Tab-separated table of C-alpha atoms in Angstrom:
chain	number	residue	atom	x	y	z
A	21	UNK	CA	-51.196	-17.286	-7.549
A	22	UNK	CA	-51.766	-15.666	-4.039
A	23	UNK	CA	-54.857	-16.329	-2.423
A	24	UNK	CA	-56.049	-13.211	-0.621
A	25	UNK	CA	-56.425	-13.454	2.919
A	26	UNK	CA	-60.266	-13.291	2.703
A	27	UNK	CA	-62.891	-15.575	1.128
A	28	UNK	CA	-64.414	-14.348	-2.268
A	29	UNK	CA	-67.724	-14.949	-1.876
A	30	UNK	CA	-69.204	-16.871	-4.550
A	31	UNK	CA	-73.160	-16.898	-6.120
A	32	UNK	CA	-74.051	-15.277	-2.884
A	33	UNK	CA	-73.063	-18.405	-0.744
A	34	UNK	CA	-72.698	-17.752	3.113
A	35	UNK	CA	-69.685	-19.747	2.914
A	36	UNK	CA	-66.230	-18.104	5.162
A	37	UNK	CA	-62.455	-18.553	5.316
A	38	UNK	CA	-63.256	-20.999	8.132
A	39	UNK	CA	-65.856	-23.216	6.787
A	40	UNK	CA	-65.275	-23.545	2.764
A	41	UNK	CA	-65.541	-27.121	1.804
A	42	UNK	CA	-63.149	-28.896	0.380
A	43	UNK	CA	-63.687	-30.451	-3.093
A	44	UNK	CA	-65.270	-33.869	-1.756
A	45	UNK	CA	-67.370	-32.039	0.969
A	46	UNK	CA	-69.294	-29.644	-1.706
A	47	UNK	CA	-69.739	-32.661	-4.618
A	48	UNK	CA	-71.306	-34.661	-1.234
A	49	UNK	CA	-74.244	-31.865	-1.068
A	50	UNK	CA	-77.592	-31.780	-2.612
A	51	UNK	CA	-77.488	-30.806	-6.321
A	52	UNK	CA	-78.696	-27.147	-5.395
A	53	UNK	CA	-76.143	-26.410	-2.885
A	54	UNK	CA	-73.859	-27.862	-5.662
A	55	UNK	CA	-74.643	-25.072	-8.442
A	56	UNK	CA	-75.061	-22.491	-6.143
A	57	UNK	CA	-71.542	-22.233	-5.215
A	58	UNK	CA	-70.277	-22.990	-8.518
A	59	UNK	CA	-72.865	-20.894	-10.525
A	60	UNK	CA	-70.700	-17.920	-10.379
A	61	UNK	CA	-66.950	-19.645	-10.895
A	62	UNK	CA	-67.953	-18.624	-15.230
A	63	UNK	CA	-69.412	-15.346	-15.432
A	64	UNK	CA	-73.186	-15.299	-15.953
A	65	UNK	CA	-73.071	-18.781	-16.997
A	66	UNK	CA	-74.859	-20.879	-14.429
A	67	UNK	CA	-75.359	-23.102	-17.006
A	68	UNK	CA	-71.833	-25.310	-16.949
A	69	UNK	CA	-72.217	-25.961	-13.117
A	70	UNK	CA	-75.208	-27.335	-14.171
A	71	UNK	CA	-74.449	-29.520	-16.742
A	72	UNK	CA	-70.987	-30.154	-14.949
A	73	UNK	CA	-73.183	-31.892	-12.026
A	74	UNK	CA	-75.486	-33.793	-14.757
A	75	UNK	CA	-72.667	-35.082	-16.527
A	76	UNK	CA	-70.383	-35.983	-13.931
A	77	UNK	CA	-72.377	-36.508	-10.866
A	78	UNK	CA	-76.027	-37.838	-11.809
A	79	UNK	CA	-77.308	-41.050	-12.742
A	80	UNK	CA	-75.688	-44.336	-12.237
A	81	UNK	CA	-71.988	-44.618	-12.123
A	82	UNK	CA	-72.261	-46.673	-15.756
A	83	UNK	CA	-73.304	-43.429	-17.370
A	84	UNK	CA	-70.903	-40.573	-15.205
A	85	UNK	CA	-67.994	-39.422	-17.098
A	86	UNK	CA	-66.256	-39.170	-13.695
A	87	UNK	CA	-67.332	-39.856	-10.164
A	88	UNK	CA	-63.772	-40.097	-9.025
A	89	UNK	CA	-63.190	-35.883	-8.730
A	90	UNK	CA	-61.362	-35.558	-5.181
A	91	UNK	CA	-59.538	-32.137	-5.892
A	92	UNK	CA	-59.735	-28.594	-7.466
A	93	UNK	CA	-58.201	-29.445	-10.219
A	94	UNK	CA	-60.005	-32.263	-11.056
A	95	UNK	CA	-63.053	-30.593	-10.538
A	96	UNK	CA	-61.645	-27.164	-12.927
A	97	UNK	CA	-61.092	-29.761	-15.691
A	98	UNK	CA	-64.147	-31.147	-15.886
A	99	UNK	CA	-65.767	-27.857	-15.184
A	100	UNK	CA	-63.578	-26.987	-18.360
A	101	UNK	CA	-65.013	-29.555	-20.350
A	102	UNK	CA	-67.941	-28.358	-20.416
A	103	UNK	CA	-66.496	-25.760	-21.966
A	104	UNK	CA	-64.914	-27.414	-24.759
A	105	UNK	CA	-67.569	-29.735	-26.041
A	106	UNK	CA	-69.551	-26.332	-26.421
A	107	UNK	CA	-70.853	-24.909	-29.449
A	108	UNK	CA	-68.246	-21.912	-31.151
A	109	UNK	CA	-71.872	-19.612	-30.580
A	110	UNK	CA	-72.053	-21.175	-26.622
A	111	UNK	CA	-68.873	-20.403	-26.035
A	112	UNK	CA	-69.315	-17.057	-27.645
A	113	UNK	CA	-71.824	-16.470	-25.746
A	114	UNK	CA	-69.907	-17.062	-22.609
A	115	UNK	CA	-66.995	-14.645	-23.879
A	116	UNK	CA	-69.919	-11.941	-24.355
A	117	UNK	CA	-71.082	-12.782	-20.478
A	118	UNK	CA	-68.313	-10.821	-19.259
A	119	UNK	CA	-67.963	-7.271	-18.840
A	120	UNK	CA	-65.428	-4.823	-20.368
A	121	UNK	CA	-62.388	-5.555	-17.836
A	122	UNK	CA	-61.468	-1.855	-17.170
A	123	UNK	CA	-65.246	-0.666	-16.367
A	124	UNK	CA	-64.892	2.727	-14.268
A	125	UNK	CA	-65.499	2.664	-10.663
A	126	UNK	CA	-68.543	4.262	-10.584
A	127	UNK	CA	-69.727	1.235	-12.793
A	128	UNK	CA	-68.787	-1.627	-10.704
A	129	UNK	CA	-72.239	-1.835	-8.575
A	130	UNK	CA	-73.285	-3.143	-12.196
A	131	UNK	CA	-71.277	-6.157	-12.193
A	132	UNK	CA	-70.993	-9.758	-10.366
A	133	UNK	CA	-69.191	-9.331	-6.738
A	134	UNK	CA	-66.436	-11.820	-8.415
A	135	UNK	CA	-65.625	-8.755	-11.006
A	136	UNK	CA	-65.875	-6.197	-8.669
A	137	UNK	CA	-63.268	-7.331	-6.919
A	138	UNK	CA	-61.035	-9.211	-9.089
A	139	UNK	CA	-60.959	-5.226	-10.575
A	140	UNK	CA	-61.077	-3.574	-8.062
A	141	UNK	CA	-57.747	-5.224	-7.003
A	142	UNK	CA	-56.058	-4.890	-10.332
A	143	UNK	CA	-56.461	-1.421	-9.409
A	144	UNK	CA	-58.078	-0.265	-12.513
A	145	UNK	CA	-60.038	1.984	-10.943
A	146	UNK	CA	-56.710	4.358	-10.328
A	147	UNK	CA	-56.369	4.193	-14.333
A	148	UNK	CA	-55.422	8.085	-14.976
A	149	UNK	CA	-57.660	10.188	-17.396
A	150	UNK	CA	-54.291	9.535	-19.763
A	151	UNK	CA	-54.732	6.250	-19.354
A	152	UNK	CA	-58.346	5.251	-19.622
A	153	UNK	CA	-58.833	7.048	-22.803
A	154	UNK	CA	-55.832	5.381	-24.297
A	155	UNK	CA	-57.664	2.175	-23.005
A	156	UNK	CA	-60.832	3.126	-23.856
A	157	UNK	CA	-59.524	3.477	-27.723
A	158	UNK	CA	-58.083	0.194	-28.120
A	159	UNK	CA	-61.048	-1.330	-26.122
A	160	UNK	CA	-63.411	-0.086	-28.885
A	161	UNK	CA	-60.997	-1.226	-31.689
A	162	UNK	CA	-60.843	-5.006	-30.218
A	163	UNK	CA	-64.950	-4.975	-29.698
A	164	UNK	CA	-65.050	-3.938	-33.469
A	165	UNK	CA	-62.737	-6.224	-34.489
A	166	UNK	CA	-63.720	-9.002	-32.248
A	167	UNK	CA	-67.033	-9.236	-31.173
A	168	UNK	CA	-66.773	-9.103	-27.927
A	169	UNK	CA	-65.129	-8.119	-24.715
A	170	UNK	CA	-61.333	-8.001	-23.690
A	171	UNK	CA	-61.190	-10.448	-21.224
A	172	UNK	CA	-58.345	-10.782	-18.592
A	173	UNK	CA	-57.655	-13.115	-15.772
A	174	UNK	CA	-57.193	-9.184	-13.937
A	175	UNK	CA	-56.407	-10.766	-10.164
A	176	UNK	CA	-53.488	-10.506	-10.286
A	177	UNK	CA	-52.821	-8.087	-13.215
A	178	UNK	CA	-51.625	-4.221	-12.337
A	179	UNK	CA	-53.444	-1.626	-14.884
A	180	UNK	CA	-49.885	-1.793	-16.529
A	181	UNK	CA	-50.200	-5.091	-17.348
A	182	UNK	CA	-53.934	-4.856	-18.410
A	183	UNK	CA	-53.181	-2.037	-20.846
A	184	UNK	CA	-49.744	-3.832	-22.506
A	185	UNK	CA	-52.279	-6.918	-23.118
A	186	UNK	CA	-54.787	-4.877	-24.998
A	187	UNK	CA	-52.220	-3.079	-27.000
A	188	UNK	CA	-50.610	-7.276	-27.930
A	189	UNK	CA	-53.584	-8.973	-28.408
A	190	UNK	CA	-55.961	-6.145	-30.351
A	191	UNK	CA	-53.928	-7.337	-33.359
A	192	UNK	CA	-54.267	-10.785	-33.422
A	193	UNK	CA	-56.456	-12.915	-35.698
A	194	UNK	CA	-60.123	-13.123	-34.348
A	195	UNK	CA	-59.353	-17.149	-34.701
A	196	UNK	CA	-56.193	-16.798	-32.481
A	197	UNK	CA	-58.195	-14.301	-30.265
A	198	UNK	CA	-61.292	-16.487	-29.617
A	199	UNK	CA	-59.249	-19.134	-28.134
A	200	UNK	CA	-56.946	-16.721	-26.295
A	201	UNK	CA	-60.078	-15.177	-24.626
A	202	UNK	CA	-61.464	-18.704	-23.317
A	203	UNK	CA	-58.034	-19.101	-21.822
A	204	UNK	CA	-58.442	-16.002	-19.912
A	205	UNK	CA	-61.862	-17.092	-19.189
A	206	UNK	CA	-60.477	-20.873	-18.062
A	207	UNK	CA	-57.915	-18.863	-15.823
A	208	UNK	CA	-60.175	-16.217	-14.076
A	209	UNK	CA	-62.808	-20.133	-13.226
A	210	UNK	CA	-59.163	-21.566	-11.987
A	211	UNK	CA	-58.796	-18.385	-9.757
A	212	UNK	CA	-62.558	-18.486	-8.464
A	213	UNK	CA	-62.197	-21.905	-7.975
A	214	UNK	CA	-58.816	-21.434	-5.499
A	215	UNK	CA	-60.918	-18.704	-3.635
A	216	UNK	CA	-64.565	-20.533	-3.016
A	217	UNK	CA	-63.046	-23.970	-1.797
A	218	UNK	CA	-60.856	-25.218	1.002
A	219	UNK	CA	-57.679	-25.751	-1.331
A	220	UNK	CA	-55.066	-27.670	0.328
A	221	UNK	CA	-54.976	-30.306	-1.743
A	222	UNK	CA	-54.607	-28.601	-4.853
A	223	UNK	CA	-52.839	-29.691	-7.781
A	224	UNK	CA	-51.114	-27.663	-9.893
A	225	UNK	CA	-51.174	-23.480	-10.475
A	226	UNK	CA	-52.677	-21.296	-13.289
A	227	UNK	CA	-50.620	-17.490	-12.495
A	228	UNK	CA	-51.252	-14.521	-14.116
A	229	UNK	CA	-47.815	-13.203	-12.551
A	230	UNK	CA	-45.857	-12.658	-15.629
A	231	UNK	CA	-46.750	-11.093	-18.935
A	232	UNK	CA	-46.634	-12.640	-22.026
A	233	UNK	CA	-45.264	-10.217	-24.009
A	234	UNK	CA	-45.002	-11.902	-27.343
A	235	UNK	CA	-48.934	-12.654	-26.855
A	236	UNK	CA	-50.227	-9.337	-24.517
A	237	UNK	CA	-51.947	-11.717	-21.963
A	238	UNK	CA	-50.469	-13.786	-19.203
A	239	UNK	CA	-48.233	-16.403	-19.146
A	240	UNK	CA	-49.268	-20.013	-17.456
């Protein structure tokens, strides 16, 4: 994954290149500051930075699941936890939060600034009339299908890549589809994650580089 050379601005946060915090310097603010600038790492869904910080940073030590998070990808784990131990109509929910991936241009002003430009630099905006209708037909056929959007970690992802996914993955099972989609969804927090915080001592990479073919998303 290649950071870009600017900070993604996160939740609003007034947070730049030069002063992100590190992992240990954001979990050391209030609680508000906290969920602010991690409110917008899972697409409208304030809600696991907020029960992220109750689990693993309130109350005595006795009753934290972990007070030991130091990095970003301790801190993406347990974010991802929350995940997890979510109801299957939570975490529906949450795949239903996000928008359709290859919105037109003129229909970007209606989503989060972390989808406008993790889009916006997929370049699926340059998507030729060709192109978006082919998209636009499968896109319909996987909401149908589905139940809710086609999600991909799109940061990294030409509008090649983004329309051999949707071709792959539109016939899957909606079982083996589900999960795929909250691995997209764990990916694009991962990304957000790299982008909002001082990084240096990161562990580990989630890359959206190369496509998995076999699957239409992705590989790790």
């Amino acid at each position: 994954l290649l950071l870009p050379p600017y900070h993604l601005s996160l939740s609003h946060n007034k947070y730049t290149m030069e002063s992100k915090p590190t992992v240990t310097q954001l979990l050391s603010k209030p609680k508000e500051e906290v969920i602010k600038m991690l409110g917008g790492i899972y697409e409208h869904s304030p809600w696991i930075a907020e029960k992220f910080y109750v689990d693993c940073l309130e109350g005595d030590s006795d009753n934290k699941k972990d007070s030991t998070i130091s990095n970003v990808r301790e801190l993406y784990l347990a974010m991802s936890l929350v995940v997890d131990e979510a109801s299957t109509e939570i975490k529906l929910d949450l795949l239903r939060s996000h928008p359709d991936l290859c919105a037109k241009i003129e229909q970007l002003k209606t989503l989060t600034k972390e989808s406008q430009e993790e889009q916006t630099k997929a370049g699926l905006g340059s998507m030729t009339d060709e192109e978006k209708t082919s998209f636009t037909n499968m896109n319909n056929v996987y909401k149908a299908k589905f139940g809710f959007p086609f999600i991909l970690a799109a940061r990294n992802a030409t509008k090649f890549t983004v329309l051999s996914a949707i071709e792959g993955r539109v016939s899957l099972s909606r079982e083996a589809e589900f999960q795929g989609a909250l691995v997209q969804v764990g990916k694009i927090a991962w990304m957000r994650l790299l982008a909002a915080l001082d990084t240096k001592d990161r562990n580990g990479f989630l890359t959206c580089h190369v496509l998995d073919t076999a699957n239409g998303c992705p590989g790790t």
